[in-house]
Short mmCIF file of C-alpha atoms and ligand atoms in Angstrom, two decimals:
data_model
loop_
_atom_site.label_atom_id
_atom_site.label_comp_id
_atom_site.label_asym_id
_atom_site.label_seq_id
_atom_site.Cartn_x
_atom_site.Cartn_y
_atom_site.Cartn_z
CA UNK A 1 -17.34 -4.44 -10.67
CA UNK A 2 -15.11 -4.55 -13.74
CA UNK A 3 -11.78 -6.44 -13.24
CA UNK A 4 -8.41 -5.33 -15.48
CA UNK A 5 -5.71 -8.24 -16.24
CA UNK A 6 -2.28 -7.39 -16.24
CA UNK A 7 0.73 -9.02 -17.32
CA UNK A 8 2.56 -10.86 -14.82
CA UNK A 9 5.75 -10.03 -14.90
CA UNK A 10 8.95 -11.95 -12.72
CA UNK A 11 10.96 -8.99 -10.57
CA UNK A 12 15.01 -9.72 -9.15
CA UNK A 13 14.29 -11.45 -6.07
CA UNK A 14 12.30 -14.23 -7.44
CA UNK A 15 8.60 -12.57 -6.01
CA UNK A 16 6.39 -11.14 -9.07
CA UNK A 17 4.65 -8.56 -10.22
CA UNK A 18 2.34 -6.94 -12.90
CA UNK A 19 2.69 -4.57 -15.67
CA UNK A 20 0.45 -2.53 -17.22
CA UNK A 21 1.13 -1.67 -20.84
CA UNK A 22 -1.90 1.36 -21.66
CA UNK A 23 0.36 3.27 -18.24
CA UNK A 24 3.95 1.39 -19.46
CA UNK A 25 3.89 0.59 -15.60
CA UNK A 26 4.80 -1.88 -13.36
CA UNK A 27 2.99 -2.13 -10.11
CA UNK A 28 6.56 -2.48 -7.80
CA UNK A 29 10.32 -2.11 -8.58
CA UNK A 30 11.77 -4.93 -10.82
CA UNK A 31 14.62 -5.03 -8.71
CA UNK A 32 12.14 -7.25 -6.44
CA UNK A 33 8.39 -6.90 -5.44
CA UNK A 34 8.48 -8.71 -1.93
CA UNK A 35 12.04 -6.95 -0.83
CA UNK A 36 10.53 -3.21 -1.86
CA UNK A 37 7.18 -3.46 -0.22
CA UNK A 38 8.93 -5.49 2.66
CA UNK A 39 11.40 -2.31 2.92
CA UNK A 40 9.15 0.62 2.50
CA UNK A 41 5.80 -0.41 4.31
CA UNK A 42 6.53 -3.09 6.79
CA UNK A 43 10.07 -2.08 7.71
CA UNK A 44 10.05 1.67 7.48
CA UNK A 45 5.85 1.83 7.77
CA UNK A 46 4.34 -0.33 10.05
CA UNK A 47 7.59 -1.41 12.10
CA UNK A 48 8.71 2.26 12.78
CA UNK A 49 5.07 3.19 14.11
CA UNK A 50 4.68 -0.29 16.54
CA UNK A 51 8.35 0.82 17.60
CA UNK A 52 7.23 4.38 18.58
CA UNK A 53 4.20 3.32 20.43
CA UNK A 54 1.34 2.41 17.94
CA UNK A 55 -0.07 -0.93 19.84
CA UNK A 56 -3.15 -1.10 17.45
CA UNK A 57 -1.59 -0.26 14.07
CA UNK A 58 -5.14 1.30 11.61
CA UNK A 59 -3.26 1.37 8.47
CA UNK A 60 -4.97 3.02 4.89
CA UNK A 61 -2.91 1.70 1.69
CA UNK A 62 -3.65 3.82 -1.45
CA UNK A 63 -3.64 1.08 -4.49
CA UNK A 64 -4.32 -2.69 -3.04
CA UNK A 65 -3.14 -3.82 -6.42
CA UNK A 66 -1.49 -7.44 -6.09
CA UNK A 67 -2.39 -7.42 -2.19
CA UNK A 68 1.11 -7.74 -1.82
CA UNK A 69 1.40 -5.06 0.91
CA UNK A 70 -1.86 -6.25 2.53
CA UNK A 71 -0.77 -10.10 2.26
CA UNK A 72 2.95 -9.19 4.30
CA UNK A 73 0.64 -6.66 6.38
CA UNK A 74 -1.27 -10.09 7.49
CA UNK A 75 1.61 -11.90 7.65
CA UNK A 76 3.10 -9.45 10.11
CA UNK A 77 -0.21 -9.43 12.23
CA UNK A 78 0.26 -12.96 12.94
CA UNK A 79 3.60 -13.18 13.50
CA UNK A 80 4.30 -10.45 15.79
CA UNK A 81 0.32 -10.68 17.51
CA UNK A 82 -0.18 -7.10 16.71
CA UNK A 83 -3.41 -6.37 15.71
CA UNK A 84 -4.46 -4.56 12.85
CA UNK A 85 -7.20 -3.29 11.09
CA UNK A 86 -5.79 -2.42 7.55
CA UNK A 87 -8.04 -0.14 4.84
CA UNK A 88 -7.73 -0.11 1.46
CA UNK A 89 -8.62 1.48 -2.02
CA UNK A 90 -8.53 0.26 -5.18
CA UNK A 91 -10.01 2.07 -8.51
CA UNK A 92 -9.36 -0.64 -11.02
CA UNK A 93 -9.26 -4.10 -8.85
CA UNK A 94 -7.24 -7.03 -10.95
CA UNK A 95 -8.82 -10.17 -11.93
CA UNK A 96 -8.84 -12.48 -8.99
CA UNK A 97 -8.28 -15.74 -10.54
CA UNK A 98 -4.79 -13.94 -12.33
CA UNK A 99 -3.77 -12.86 -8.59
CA UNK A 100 -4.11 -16.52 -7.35
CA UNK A 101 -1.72 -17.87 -10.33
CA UNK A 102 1.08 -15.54 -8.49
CA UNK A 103 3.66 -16.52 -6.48
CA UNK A 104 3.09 -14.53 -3.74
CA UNK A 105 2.06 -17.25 -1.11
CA UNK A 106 5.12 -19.72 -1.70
CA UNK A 107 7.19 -16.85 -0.74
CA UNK A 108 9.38 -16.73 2.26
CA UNK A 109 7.33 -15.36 4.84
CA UNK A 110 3.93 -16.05 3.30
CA UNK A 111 4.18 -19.82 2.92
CA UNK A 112 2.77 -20.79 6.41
CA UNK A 113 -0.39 -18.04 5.83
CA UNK A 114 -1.33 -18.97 1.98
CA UNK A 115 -4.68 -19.83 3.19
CA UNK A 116 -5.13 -16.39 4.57
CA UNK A 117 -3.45 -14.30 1.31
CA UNK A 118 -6.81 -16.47 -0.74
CA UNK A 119 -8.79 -15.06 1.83
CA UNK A 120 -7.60 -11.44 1.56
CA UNK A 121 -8.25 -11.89 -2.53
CA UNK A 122 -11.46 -13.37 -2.10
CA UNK A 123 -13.04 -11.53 0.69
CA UNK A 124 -15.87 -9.07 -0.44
CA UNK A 125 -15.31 -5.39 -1.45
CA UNK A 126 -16.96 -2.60 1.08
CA UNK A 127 -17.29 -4.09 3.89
CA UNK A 128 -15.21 -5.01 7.02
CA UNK A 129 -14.19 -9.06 7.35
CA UNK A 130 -11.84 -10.50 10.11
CA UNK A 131 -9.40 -12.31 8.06
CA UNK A 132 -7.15 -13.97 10.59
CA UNK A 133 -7.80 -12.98 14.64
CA UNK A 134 -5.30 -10.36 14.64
CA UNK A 135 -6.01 -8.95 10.85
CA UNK A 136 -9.24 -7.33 9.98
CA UNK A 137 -9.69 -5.65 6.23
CA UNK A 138 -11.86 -3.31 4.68
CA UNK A 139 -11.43 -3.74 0.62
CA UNK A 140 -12.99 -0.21 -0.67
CA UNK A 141 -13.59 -0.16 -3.94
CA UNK A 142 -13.64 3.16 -5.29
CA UNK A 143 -11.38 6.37 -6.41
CA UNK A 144 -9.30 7.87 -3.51
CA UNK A 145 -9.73 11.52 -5.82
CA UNK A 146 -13.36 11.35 -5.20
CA UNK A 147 -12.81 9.53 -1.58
CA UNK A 148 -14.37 11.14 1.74
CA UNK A 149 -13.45 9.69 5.15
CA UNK A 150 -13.69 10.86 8.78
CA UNK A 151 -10.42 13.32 9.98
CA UNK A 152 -7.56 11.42 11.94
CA UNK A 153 -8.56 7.52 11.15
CA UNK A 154 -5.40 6.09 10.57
CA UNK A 155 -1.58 5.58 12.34
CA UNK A 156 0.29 4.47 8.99
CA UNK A 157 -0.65 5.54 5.44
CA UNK A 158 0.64 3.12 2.55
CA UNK A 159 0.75 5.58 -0.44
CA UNK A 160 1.46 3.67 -3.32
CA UNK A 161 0.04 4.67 -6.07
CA UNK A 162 1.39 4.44 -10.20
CA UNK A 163 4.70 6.73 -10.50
CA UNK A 164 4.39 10.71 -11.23
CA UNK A 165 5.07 9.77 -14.92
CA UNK A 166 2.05 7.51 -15.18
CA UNK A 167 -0.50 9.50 -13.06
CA UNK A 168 0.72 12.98 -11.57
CA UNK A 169 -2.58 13.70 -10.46
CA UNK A 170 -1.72 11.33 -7.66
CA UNK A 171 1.48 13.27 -6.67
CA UNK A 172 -1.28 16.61 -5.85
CA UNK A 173 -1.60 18.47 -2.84
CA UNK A 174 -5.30 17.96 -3.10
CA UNK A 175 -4.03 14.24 -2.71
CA UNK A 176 -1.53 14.81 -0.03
CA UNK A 177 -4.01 17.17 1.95
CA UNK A 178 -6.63 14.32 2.51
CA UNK A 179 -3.95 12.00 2.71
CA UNK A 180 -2.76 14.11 5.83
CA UNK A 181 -6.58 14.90 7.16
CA UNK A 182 -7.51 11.25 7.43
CA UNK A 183 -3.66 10.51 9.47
CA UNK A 184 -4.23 10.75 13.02
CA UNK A 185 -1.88 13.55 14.92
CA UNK A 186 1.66 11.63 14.84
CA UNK A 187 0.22 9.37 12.07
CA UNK A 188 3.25 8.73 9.36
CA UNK A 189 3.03 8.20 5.19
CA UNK A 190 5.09 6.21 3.60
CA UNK A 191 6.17 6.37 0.11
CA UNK A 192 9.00 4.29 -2.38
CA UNK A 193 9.23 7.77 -4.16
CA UNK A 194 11.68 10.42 -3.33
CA UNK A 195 10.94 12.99 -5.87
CA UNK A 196 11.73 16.36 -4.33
CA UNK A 197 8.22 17.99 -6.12
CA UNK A 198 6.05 15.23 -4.34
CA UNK A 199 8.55 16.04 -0.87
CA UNK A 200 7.53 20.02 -1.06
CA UNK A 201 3.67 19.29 -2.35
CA UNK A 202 4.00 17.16 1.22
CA UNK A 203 5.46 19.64 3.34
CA UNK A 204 3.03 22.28 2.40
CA UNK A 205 0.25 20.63 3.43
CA UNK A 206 2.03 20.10 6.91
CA UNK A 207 4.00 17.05 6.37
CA UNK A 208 7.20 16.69 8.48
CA UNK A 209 8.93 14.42 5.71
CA UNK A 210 12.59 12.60 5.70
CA UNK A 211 14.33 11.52 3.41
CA UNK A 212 15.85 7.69 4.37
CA UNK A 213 16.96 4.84 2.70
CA UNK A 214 15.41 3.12 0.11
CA UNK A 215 14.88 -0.18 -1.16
CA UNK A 216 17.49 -2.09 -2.85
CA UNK A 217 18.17 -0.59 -6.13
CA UNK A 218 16.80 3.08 -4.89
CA UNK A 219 18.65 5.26 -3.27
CA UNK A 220 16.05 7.27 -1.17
CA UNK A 221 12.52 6.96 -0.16
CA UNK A 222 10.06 9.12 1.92
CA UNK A 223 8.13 9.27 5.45
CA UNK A 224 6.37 12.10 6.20
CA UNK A 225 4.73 12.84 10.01
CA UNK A 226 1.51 14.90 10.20
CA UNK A 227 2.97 16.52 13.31
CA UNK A 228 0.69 15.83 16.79
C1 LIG B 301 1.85 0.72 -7.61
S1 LIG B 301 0.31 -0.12 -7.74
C2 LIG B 301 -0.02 -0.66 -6.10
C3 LIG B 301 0.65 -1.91 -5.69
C4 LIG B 301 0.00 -2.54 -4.49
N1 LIG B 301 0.09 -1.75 -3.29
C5 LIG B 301 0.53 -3.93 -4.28
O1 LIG B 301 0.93 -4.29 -3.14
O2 LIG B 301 0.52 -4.69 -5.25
C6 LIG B 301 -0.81 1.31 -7.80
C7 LIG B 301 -2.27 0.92 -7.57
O3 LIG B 301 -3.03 2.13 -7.40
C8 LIG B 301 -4.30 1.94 -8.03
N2 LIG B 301 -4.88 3.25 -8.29
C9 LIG B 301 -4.51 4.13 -9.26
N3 LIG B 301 -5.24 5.25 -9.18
C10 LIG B 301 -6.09 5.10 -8.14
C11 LIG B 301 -7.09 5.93 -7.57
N4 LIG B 301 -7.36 7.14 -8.06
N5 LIG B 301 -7.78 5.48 -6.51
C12 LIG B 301 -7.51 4.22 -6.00
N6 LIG B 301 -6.57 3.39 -6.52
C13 LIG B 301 -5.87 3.83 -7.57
C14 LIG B 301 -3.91 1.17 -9.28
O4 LIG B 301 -5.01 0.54 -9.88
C15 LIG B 301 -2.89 0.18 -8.75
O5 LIG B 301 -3.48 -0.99 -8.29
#
């Protein structure tokens, strides 16, 4: 497995994050890692689907990245006893030993599971390992493009992947049709973009999508319903 090495980079709420200078990207907003992936997947993701029913949350993120989204996806496990079996894919995993020398696990919220965030970056790629009782996590390593998976697996879909700028072959409906096909009926995506090409490339693969608030610093952001 080869392992890239971002920069790490400080973002407005204290929490950091990583740039990449061959995409001029950074993996979250700079007006504060923890508060935008707090916002958009826990808050308007995960949250919104335990609210409407979802006892057994099977969420797919698209980018693992820092594990920031799977670390607060633990964290929420825990706290709440809702368990979750969480899926993720990442094309170009980040050097291990750089992701321990962030902050992430002295933040508020993560402090009392640190033990468990080492245990999300250590545990082994492609395969399933229980990480805390109510958190298991399957680590695939791989390229969602090329990515096959059994039809309606999943109740939440994390879709954060680089910016349209960096990587519009993300933003595709061949993307955003398997996206849909692996979302169980009444399955939601979440997204921190609100870009009204990526909003109709959604709906015409049979997204129901809103438009709602956004993180601090954005105005808008999107989930879309594959309709049951
Ligand atoms: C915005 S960052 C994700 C941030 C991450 N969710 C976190 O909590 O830190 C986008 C991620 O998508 C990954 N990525 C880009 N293209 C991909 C692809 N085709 N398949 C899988 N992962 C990809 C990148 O390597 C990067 O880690």
């Amino acid at each position: 497995m080869k392992f890239i090495n971002p920069k790490i980079v400080s973002t407005a709420d204290g929490s950091e994050s990583l740039y990449l200078p061959e995409l001029d990207e950074h993996y979250h907003s700079h007006h504060g890692a923890l508060q935008e992936s707090m916002h958009v997947y826990i808050k308007a993701g995960l949250e919104h689907a335990v609210a409407n029913g979802c006892s057994k949350p099977r969420v797919f993120e698209l980018g693992l990245g820092t594990f920031l989204n799977t670390f607060i996806t633990m964290a929420y496990a825990e706290r709440k006893g809702v368990e979750i079996s969480h899926y993720g894919i990442e094309k170009f995993p980040v050097e291990p030993e750089s992701l321990k020398k962030m902050n992430y696990s002295m933040l508020p919220g993560l402090q009392d599971y640190s033990a468990f965030c080492s245990a999300i970056v250590d545990a082994g790629w492609d395969k399933e390992v229980e990480i805390t009782p109510h958190f298991k996590l399957f680590k695939k390593y791989g390229d969602f493009l090329s990515f096959e998976h059994p039809s309606n697996s999943f109740d939440v879909f994390y879709f954060d992947a680089f910016g349209f700028r960096a990587q519009s072959e993300m933003w595709s409906e061949a993307v955003f049709k398997k996206c849909f096909e692996i979302l169980a009926p009444g399955g939601i995506l979440v997204t921190y973009a609100s870009k009204g090409v990526a909003r109709r490339t959604m709906e015409s693969v049979g997204f129901k999508v809103e438009r709602i608030t956004g993180a601090p610093g954005k105005r808008e952001m999107m989930r879309a319903t594959k309709p049951l």
